[in-house]
Amino acid sequence: MSQLTALPRPTAKSTRLPKRAATTTSRPSLRVVQHQDAAEHSGVGFVLLCVFLLVGGLIALLLLNTSRAQQSFAIDKLQAKSANLTDQQQAISSQLDDLAAPQQLALRAQQLGLEPAKNVKYVRKADGKVLGVAKASGAQSAFTVGTLPSTPASRAADATTSAASLGLVITKPKPATKDPKAAAKSDSKNAKNAKKDKTTSGKSAATSPAKSAASTKQQTEKKTGNADKAKATSTSTPKPTTTR
Amino acid sequence: MLLVATLFIFSLFAAQLLRIQGFDAQSVSAQALKSRLHTSSVPAQRGSIVDANGTVLAASLDRVNIVGDATATVVYKKRVDGQVRTVGLAGAATDIANAVGVQPQPILTALQQAEKKGSQFTYLAKNVTPAQWKAVQDLQIPGISSEASSERDYPQGTSLAPLLGWIDASGQPGGGVEQLEQKALNGKPGKHVYEQAPDGTTIASGDNKDTPAVDGKNVQLTIDNDLQWYSQNALAEAVKKAGALSGEIVVMDPKQNLKAVASYPSFDNNNIASAGSSDLQSRPFTDAYEPGSTGKIITMSALLQEGKATPASPVVVPPTLTRAGTTFHDAEVHGTENLTLAGVLAQSSNIGTMLAGSKLPSSTIYEYMQKFGLGQTSGIGFPGESDGVLTPFQKWSDTQKYTVLFGQGVAATGIQEASIFATIANGGVKEPTKLVSGIGTGNDFTKPADDRSSQRVVSSSVATQITKMMEGVVSGDGTAKAALVPGYSIAGKTGTANRYDPKLGRYDGYTASFIGFAPASNPRYIVAVTLQRPTKGSIYGGDVAAPVFSQVMSYALKNGGVPPSGKQATPYPLTFQPEKSRKP
């Protein structure tokens, strides 16, 4: 508004200037500003320009804010997606680590009827000489997997639920030979292997319920607290005099 | 009048305006900002532990704890059969349980108890996956929120648990590498500061300030995961077969990089609640025991290094020997034998070792024991590591002066024992034992600072002689033929010691061990197998531990791609003809 009112001033000034100069020479006659003259300077175009700028500015601001908000939503969406993908990646790579553990591979190999190579021969590249002693693998070279946790319940359940929530298909969690029937069925042709699986699975099944029943939270706390002290007492101080 | 009143009121407005906008402007705007600003903690991820080949041994996974405000959840409304109904706590519990995939009853009980007490904070489910939480979040149940958490995953389970340790419920490390490298593994949580609208959405144009979380560093161990599992598995079978109390296997290279540290019985560090308290420790580090005949290596090394004997030195071994009022026997009853020093070691004669070793003063024996690393920890700083028991020679009793010569009356850990053999395998130079090979981010590891240095204990020619004497142990006349690995030359020593039981306060049962390295000519691996108190079958290291050594060593050599080195070297003569060697 102030711009609009201020505008006519320069015209007033310009009319005044020649007036001062004219004091020495001839004084022009004053006249009342006609309506037509005033109309020339009333600035309708200018008002329109201002209104246009104002409205334009507001619209621009609105658009900018809208797009900013929109981008913020887009960022949120992408961040959520990224987090989701990170979670998936983490879950899958953790599953891979679990499945790639040597004991899991050994169990799978055992199920497929594979046996570890006992001794291998080497061929020296330089002269083609065969080095070492090789023996055929047989019943004696087979091993049992004795490193399975005796309480697989919680871990197995966790793996299954996380897999289910991700819509993934995973192979049966450990212990893989828990079900003697399944092991026997898969290896029905190889009677020897089936027998072996049965013996290992029998053992793990026998030990698991007793231990899992004993697992209480208090035990953990007690353990973690006393771990260091337990160590200190576990080192023996032998009586040096006794011998045989 | 009206004008005055109007002016008065307006002047009040003006004054207030001036106060708010002028004088108190700062504090008022600060107050406003404070009501919008929210801070959330950005959890830092704990570093992973990987083996020498980069296999993941321990990793942290993002988890979420589901938290409930029962007083808000009571009004849970849901569209059932086209009608909006209040389903309350029971409905919420069922929906959450379905989304997570657990039984609804424990959740319902927790909610009901919380409501009774008017509690606004109850854990409904702990350590669910982010995906499970998202399913719960999508239900939009009032009063249900989340809390960031994390879970430690140990893919190798029992095979490495005692060595790695565990993380307890409060996120603190318990034992093992987790505790040893806590400083490197533990990250620093960050902060996310943002402006929030009353409805909980973030104000896009508001102030955002982030202090990013600093994740923990990854730690790489010298351990070979495959060898570790193989050792653990072989150990588990051997302990069960021998009816032993416990067992341990240490595998290292001559530079004393630990390749496997197995301890059985073990536990599952994924499920620490199920662990037995005596199984939490990594026995090769924490348990000291009297090594027995494997300790003869120190006596033999000292004798050769001090020039008091050679491998061919004659030793006339009587059936029994009385010293300091105690009569000593050998493991097997025998008549008077004419053994060489090599023969004394090969047949593991206590009497022979006493006779030969008594040429050295106690101070010298003690000095060599210290040089070989007895009586001090490895310097790794492993939690609870024992330094063994080595009393100063001035305090040795009269019998102890003799028993220390064959490894009784002195206690050592599995790591210390393996280190003695590694020193011989390394040409007489003792390298510091190493477990952590690098610390860094991603796969970019830098070697940790180490102020320990290598030290020469015996000359390389003595080391070669001792090696050849130990090859005699595994030969036809030695005590440990079962330790042989076809195609490779093996040097090693059996040990069958009286086992001191700290619980009983007396000697009870035996410690059976075999420690050796291969190939003898160019050693690549040192394997130490120890079984405590074997009860089924034999109690001798040569029968109980040597076969396990053979299994683990042959796998280690195969796994390491070590070409066959050929047969055992022809051993030193183990006996002598009395006429020939009689001194003029």
PDB file of C-alpha atoms in Angstrom, chain B residues 375-529:
ATOM      1  CA  GLY B 375      54.291 -69.046  35.664  1.00  0.00           C
ATOM      2  CA  GLN B 376      53.082 -66.184  33.481  1.00  0.00           C
ATOM      3  CA  THR B 377      50.044 -65.577  31.298  1.00  0.00           C
ATOM      4  CA  SER B 378      50.339 -65.469  27.522  1.00  0.00           C
ATOM      5  CA  GLY B 379      49.886 -61.684  27.628  1.00  0.00           C
ATOM      6  CA  ILE B 380      46.772 -61.900  25.450  1.00  0.00           C
ATOM      7  CA  GLY B 381      44.746 -60.604  28.384  1.00  0.00           C
ATOM      8  CA  PHE B 382      42.087 -63.278  28.002  1.00  0.00           C
ATOM      9  CA  PRO B 383      39.486 -62.891  30.786  1.00  0.00           C
ATOM     10  CA  GLY B 384      40.235 -65.220  33.660  1.00  0.00           C
ATOM     11  CA  GLU B 385      43.454 -66.485  32.107  1.00  0.00           C
ATOM     12  CA  SER B 386      45.538 -68.457  34.569  1.00  0.00           C
ATOM     13  CA  ASP B 387      49.282 -68.033  34.848  1.00  0.00           C
ATOM     14  CA  GLY B 388      49.642 -71.567  36.164  1.00  0.00           C
ATOM     15  CA  VAL B 389      51.476 -72.443  39.340  1.00  0.00           C
ATOM     16  CA  LEU B 390      55.244 -72.071  39.411  1.00  0.00           C
ATOM     17  CA  THR B 391      56.681 -71.595  42.866  1.00  0.00           C
ATOM     18  CA  PRO B 392      60.177 -70.039  43.004  1.00  0.00           C
ATOM     19  CA  PHE B 393      62.905 -72.703  43.157  1.00  0.00           C
ATOM     20  CA  GLN B 394      64.006 -71.503  46.611  1.00  0.00           C
ATOM     21  CA  LYS B 395      60.666 -72.715  47.953  1.00  0.00           C
ATOM     22  CA  TRP B 396      60.724 -76.105  46.242  1.00  0.00           C
ATOM     23  CA  SER B 397      60.471 -79.016  48.654  1.00  0.00           C
ATOM     24  CA  ASP B 398      63.071 -81.764  48.467  1.00  0.00           C
ATOM     25  CA  THR B 399      60.832 -84.061  46.411  1.00  0.00           C
ATOM     26  CA  GLN B 400      59.536 -81.207  44.283  1.00  0.00           C
ATOM     27  CA  LYS B 401      63.092 -80.533  43.095  1.00  0.00           C
ATOM     28  CA  TYR B 402      62.849 -83.923  41.361  1.00  0.00           C
ATOM     29  CA  THR B 403      59.186 -83.977  40.351  1.00  0.00           C
ATOM     30  CA  VAL B 404      59.346 -80.690  38.429  1.00  0.00           C
ATOM     31  CA  LEU B 405      61.816 -82.443  36.119  1.00  0.00           C
ATOM     32  CA  PHE B 406      58.964 -84.609  34.803  1.00  0.00           C
ATOM     33  CA  GLY B 407      56.165 -82.099  35.043  1.00  0.00           C
ATOM     34  CA  GLN B 408      54.647 -82.714  38.464  1.00  0.00           C
ATOM     35  CA  GLY B 409      54.618 -80.134  41.255  1.00  0.00           C
ATOM     36  CA  VAL B 410      54.169 -77.424  38.678  1.00  0.00           C
ATOM     37  CA  ALA B 411      50.936 -76.434  36.884  1.00  0.00           C
ATOM     38  CA  ALA B 412      50.441 -74.988  33.436  1.00  0.00           C
ATOM     39  CA  THR B 413      47.549 -74.120  31.119  1.00  0.00           C
ATOM     40  CA  GLY B 414      46.945 -75.741  27.746  1.00  0.00           C
ATOM     41  CA  ILE B 415      48.083 -72.540  26.053  1.00  0.00           C
ATOM     42  CA  GLN B 416      51.359 -72.527  28.004  1.00  0.00           C
ATOM     43  CA  GLU B 417      51.978 -76.200  27.180  1.00  0.00           C
ATOM     44  CA  ALA B 418      51.327 -75.727  23.462  1.00  0.00           C
ATOM     45  CA  SER B 419      53.581 -72.676  23.557  1.00  0.00           C
ATOM     46  CA  ILE B 420      56.539 -74.785  24.817  1.00  0.00           C
ATOM     47  CA  PHE B 421      56.221 -77.088  21.816  1.00  0.00           C
ATOM     48  CA  ALA B 422      55.717 -74.161  19.447  1.00  0.00           C
ATOM     49  CA  THR B 423      59.001 -72.702  20.699  1.00  0.00           C
ATOM     50  CA  ILE B 424      60.817 -75.930  19.772  1.00  0.00           C
ATOM     51  CA  ALA B 425      58.957 -76.063  16.427  1.00  0.00           C
ATOM     52  CA  ASN B 426      60.029 -72.478  15.753  1.00  0.00           C
ATOM     53  CA  GLY B 427      63.744 -73.300  16.069  1.00  0.00           C
ATOM     54  CA  GLY B 428      63.989 -72.336  19.738  1.00  0.00           C
ATOM     55  CA  VAL B 429      62.451 -68.867  19.459  1.00  0.00           C
ATOM     56  CA  LYS B 430      59.357 -68.192  21.573  1.00  0.00           C
ATOM     57  CA  GLU B 431      56.896 -65.932  19.781  1.00  0.00           C
ATOM     58  CA  PRO B 432      54.129 -64.210  21.761  1.00  0.00           C
ATOM     59  CA  THR B 433      50.855 -66.161  21.600  1.00  0.00           C
ATOM     60  CA  LYS B 434      48.284 -64.347  19.457  1.00  0.00           C
ATOM     61  CA  LEU B 435      44.505 -64.611  19.313  1.00  0.00           C
ATOM     62  CA  VAL B 436      43.371 -61.304  17.771  1.00  0.00           C
ATOM     63  CA  SER B 437      44.877 -60.641  14.351  1.00  0.00           C
ATOM     64  CA  GLY B 438      43.118 -57.412  13.435  1.00  0.00           C
ATOM     65  CA  ILE B 439      40.657 -54.721  14.438  1.00  0.00           C
ATOM     66  CA  GLY B 440      38.894 -52.529  11.907  1.00  0.00           C
ATOM     67  CA  THR B 441      35.771 -51.536  10.033  1.00  0.00           C
ATOM     68  CA  GLY B 442      34.292 -53.705   7.314  1.00  0.00           C
ATOM     69  CA  ASN B 443      36.941 -56.051   5.989  1.00  0.00           C
ATOM     70  CA  ASP B 444      39.736 -53.571   6.511  1.00  0.00           C
ATOM     71  CA  PHE B 445      41.668 -54.807   9.531  1.00  0.00           C
ATOM     72  CA  THR B 446      44.753 -53.364  11.141  1.00  0.00           C
ATOM     73  CA  LYS B 447      47.013 -55.336  13.445  1.00  0.00           C
ATOM     74  CA  PRO B 448      46.499 -54.409  17.099  1.00  0.00           C
ATOM     75  CA  ALA B 449      49.423 -52.932  19.000  1.00  0.00           C
ATOM     76  CA  ASP B 450      51.491 -55.549  20.800  1.00  0.00           C
ATOM     77  CA  ASP B 451      54.376 -54.771  23.129  1.00  0.00           C
ATOM     78  CA  ARG B 452      55.404 -58.385  23.563  1.00  0.00           C
ATOM     79  CA  SER B 453      58.451 -59.527  21.663  1.00  0.00           C
ATOM     80  CA  SER B 454      59.884 -62.864  20.559  1.00  0.00           C
ATOM     81  CA  GLN B 455      62.659 -64.413  22.621  1.00  0.00           C
ATOM     82  CA  ARG B 456      65.226 -67.097  21.946  1.00  0.00           C
ATOM     83  CA  VAL B 457      64.974 -69.844  24.550  1.00  0.00           C
ATOM     84  CA  VAL B 458      67.253 -72.503  23.106  1.00  0.00           C
ATOM     85  CA  SER B 459      69.586 -72.557  20.098  1.00  0.00           C
ATOM     86  CA  SER B 460      68.239 -73.816  16.800  1.00  0.00           C
ATOM     87  CA  SER B 461      70.528 -76.849  16.913  1.00  0.00           C
ATOM     88  CA  VAL B 462      69.092 -77.824  20.324  1.00  0.00           C
ATOM     89  CA  ALA B 463      65.574 -77.330  18.923  1.00  0.00           C
ATOM     90  CA  THR B 464      66.441 -79.648  16.015  1.00  0.00           C
ATOM     91  CA  GLN B 465      67.832 -82.283  18.408  1.00  0.00           C
ATOM     92  CA  ILE B 466      64.766 -82.112  20.665  1.00  0.00           C
ATOM     93  CA  THR B 467      62.535 -82.426  17.589  1.00  0.00           C
ATOM     94  CA  LYS B 468      64.379 -85.555  16.489  1.00  0.00           C
ATOM     95  CA  MET B 469      64.140 -86.987  20.017  1.00  0.00           C
ATOM     96  CA  MET B 470      60.392 -86.330  19.945  1.00  0.00           C
ATOM     97  CA  GLU B 471      60.131 -88.121  16.612  1.00  0.00           C
ATOM     98  CA  GLY B 472      61.390 -91.124  18.577  1.00  0.00           C
ATOM     99  CA  VAL B 473      58.340 -90.846  20.854  1.00  0.00           C
ATOM    100  CA  VAL B 474      56.061 -91.510  17.891  1.00  0.00           C
ATOM    101  CA  SER B 475      58.303 -94.268  16.521  1.00  0.00           C
ATOM    102  CA  GLY B 476      57.911 -98.027  16.965  1.00  0.00           C
ATOM    103  CA  ASP B 477      59.554 -98.099  20.397  1.00  0.00           C
ATOM    104  CA  GLY B 478      57.971 -94.885  21.678  1.00  0.00           C
ATOM    105  CA  THR B 479      54.850 -94.335  23.766  1.00  0.00           C
ATOM    106  CA  ALA B 480      52.595 -92.813  21.109  1.00  0.00           C
ATOM    107  CA  LYS B 481      52.411 -94.728  17.861  1.00  0.00           C
ATOM    108  CA  ALA B 482      48.723 -93.779  17.705  1.00  0.00           C
ATOM    109  CA  ALA B 483      49.723 -90.171  17.064  1.00  0.00           C
ATOM    110  CA  LEU B 484      51.086 -90.968  13.601  1.00  0.00           C
ATOM    111  CA  VAL B 485      49.618 -89.277  10.560  1.00  0.00           C
ATOM    112  CA  PRO B 486      50.311 -91.365   7.445  1.00  0.00           C
ATOM    113  CA  GLY B 487      52.584 -89.533   5.044  1.00  0.00           C
ATOM    114  CA  TYR B 488      53.894 -86.998   7.549  1.00  0.00           C
ATOM    115  CA  SER B 489      56.667 -86.956  10.122  1.00  0.00           C
ATOM    116  CA  ILE B 490      55.415 -86.224  13.628  1.00  0.00           C
ATOM    117  CA  ALA B 491      57.290 -84.998  16.678  1.00  0.00           C
ATOM    118  CA  GLY B 492      55.514 -85.053  20.001  1.00  0.00           C
ATOM    119  CA  LYS B 493      55.320 -86.166  23.607  1.00  0.00           C
ATOM    120  CA  THR B 494      52.771 -88.030  25.653  1.00  0.00           C
ATOM    121  CA  GLY B 495      51.797 -86.997  29.130  1.00  0.00           C
ATOM    122  CA  THR B 496      50.051 -88.977  31.861  1.00  0.00           C
ATOM    123  CA  ALA B 497      50.013 -86.962  35.048  1.00  0.00           C
ATOM    124  CA  ASN B 498      48.498 -87.370  38.465  1.00  0.00           C
ATOM    125  CA  ARG B 499      45.585 -84.995  38.429  1.00  0.00           C
ATOM    126  CA  TYR B 500      45.098 -82.660  41.363  1.00  0.00           C
ATOM    127  CA  ASP B 501      41.421 -82.082  42.089  1.00  0.00           C
ATOM    128  CA  PRO B 502      40.911 -78.645  43.682  1.00  0.00           C
ATOM    129  CA  LYS B 503      37.410 -79.630  44.822  1.00  0.00           C
ATOM    130  CA  LEU B 504      38.580 -82.748  46.640  1.00  0.00           C
ATOM    131  CA  GLY B 505      41.833 -81.138  47.757  1.00  0.00           C
ATOM    132  CA  ARG B 506      43.834 -84.214  46.741  1.00  0.00           C
ATOM    133  CA  TYR B 507      45.077 -86.091  43.713  1.00  0.00           C
ATOM    134  CA  ASP B 508      42.323 -87.921  41.883  1.00  0.00           C
ATOM    135  CA  GLY B 509      42.604 -89.652  38.526  1.00  0.00           C
ATOM    136  CA  TYR B 510      44.957 -88.701  35.715  1.00  0.00           C
ATOM    137  CA  THR B 511      45.513 -86.027  33.098  1.00  0.00           C
ATOM    138  CA  ALA B 512      46.179 -87.685  29.735  1.00  0.00           C
ATOM    139  CA  SER B 513      47.736 -85.557  27.041  1.00  0.00           C
ATOM    140  CA  PHE B 514      49.606 -85.568  23.781  1.00  0.00           C
ATOM    141  CA  ILE B 515      51.315 -82.514  22.358  1.00  0.00           C
ATOM    142  CA  GLY B 516      53.172 -82.518  19.081  1.00  0.00           C
ATOM    143  CA  PHE B 517      53.808 -80.835  15.790  1.00  0.00           C
ATOM    144  CA  ALA B 518      54.053 -81.734  12.122  1.00  0.00           C
ATOM    145  CA  PRO B 519      55.707 -81.982   9.677  1.00  0.00           C
ATOM    146  CA  ALA B 520      58.680 -82.500  12.005  1.00  0.00           C
ATOM    147  CA  SER B 521      61.132 -81.233   9.389  1.00  0.00           C
ATOM    148  CA  ASN B 522      59.221 -78.028   8.691  1.00  0.00           C
ATOM    149  CA  PRO B 523      56.561 -77.601  11.372  1.00  0.00           C
ATOM    150  CA  ARG B 524      53.267 -76.010  10.354  1.00  0.00           C
ATOM    151  CA  TYR B 525      50.916 -76.893  13.206  1.00  0.00           C
ATOM    152  CA  ILE B 526      51.238 -77.594  16.913  1.00  0.00           C
ATOM    153  CA  VAL B 527      48.347 -79.608  18.336  1.00  0.00           C
ATOM    154  CA  ALA B 528      47.895 -80.124  22.070  1.00  0.00           C
ATOM    155  CA  VAL B 529      45.216 -82.575  23.238  1.00  0.00           C
TER     156      VAL B 529
END
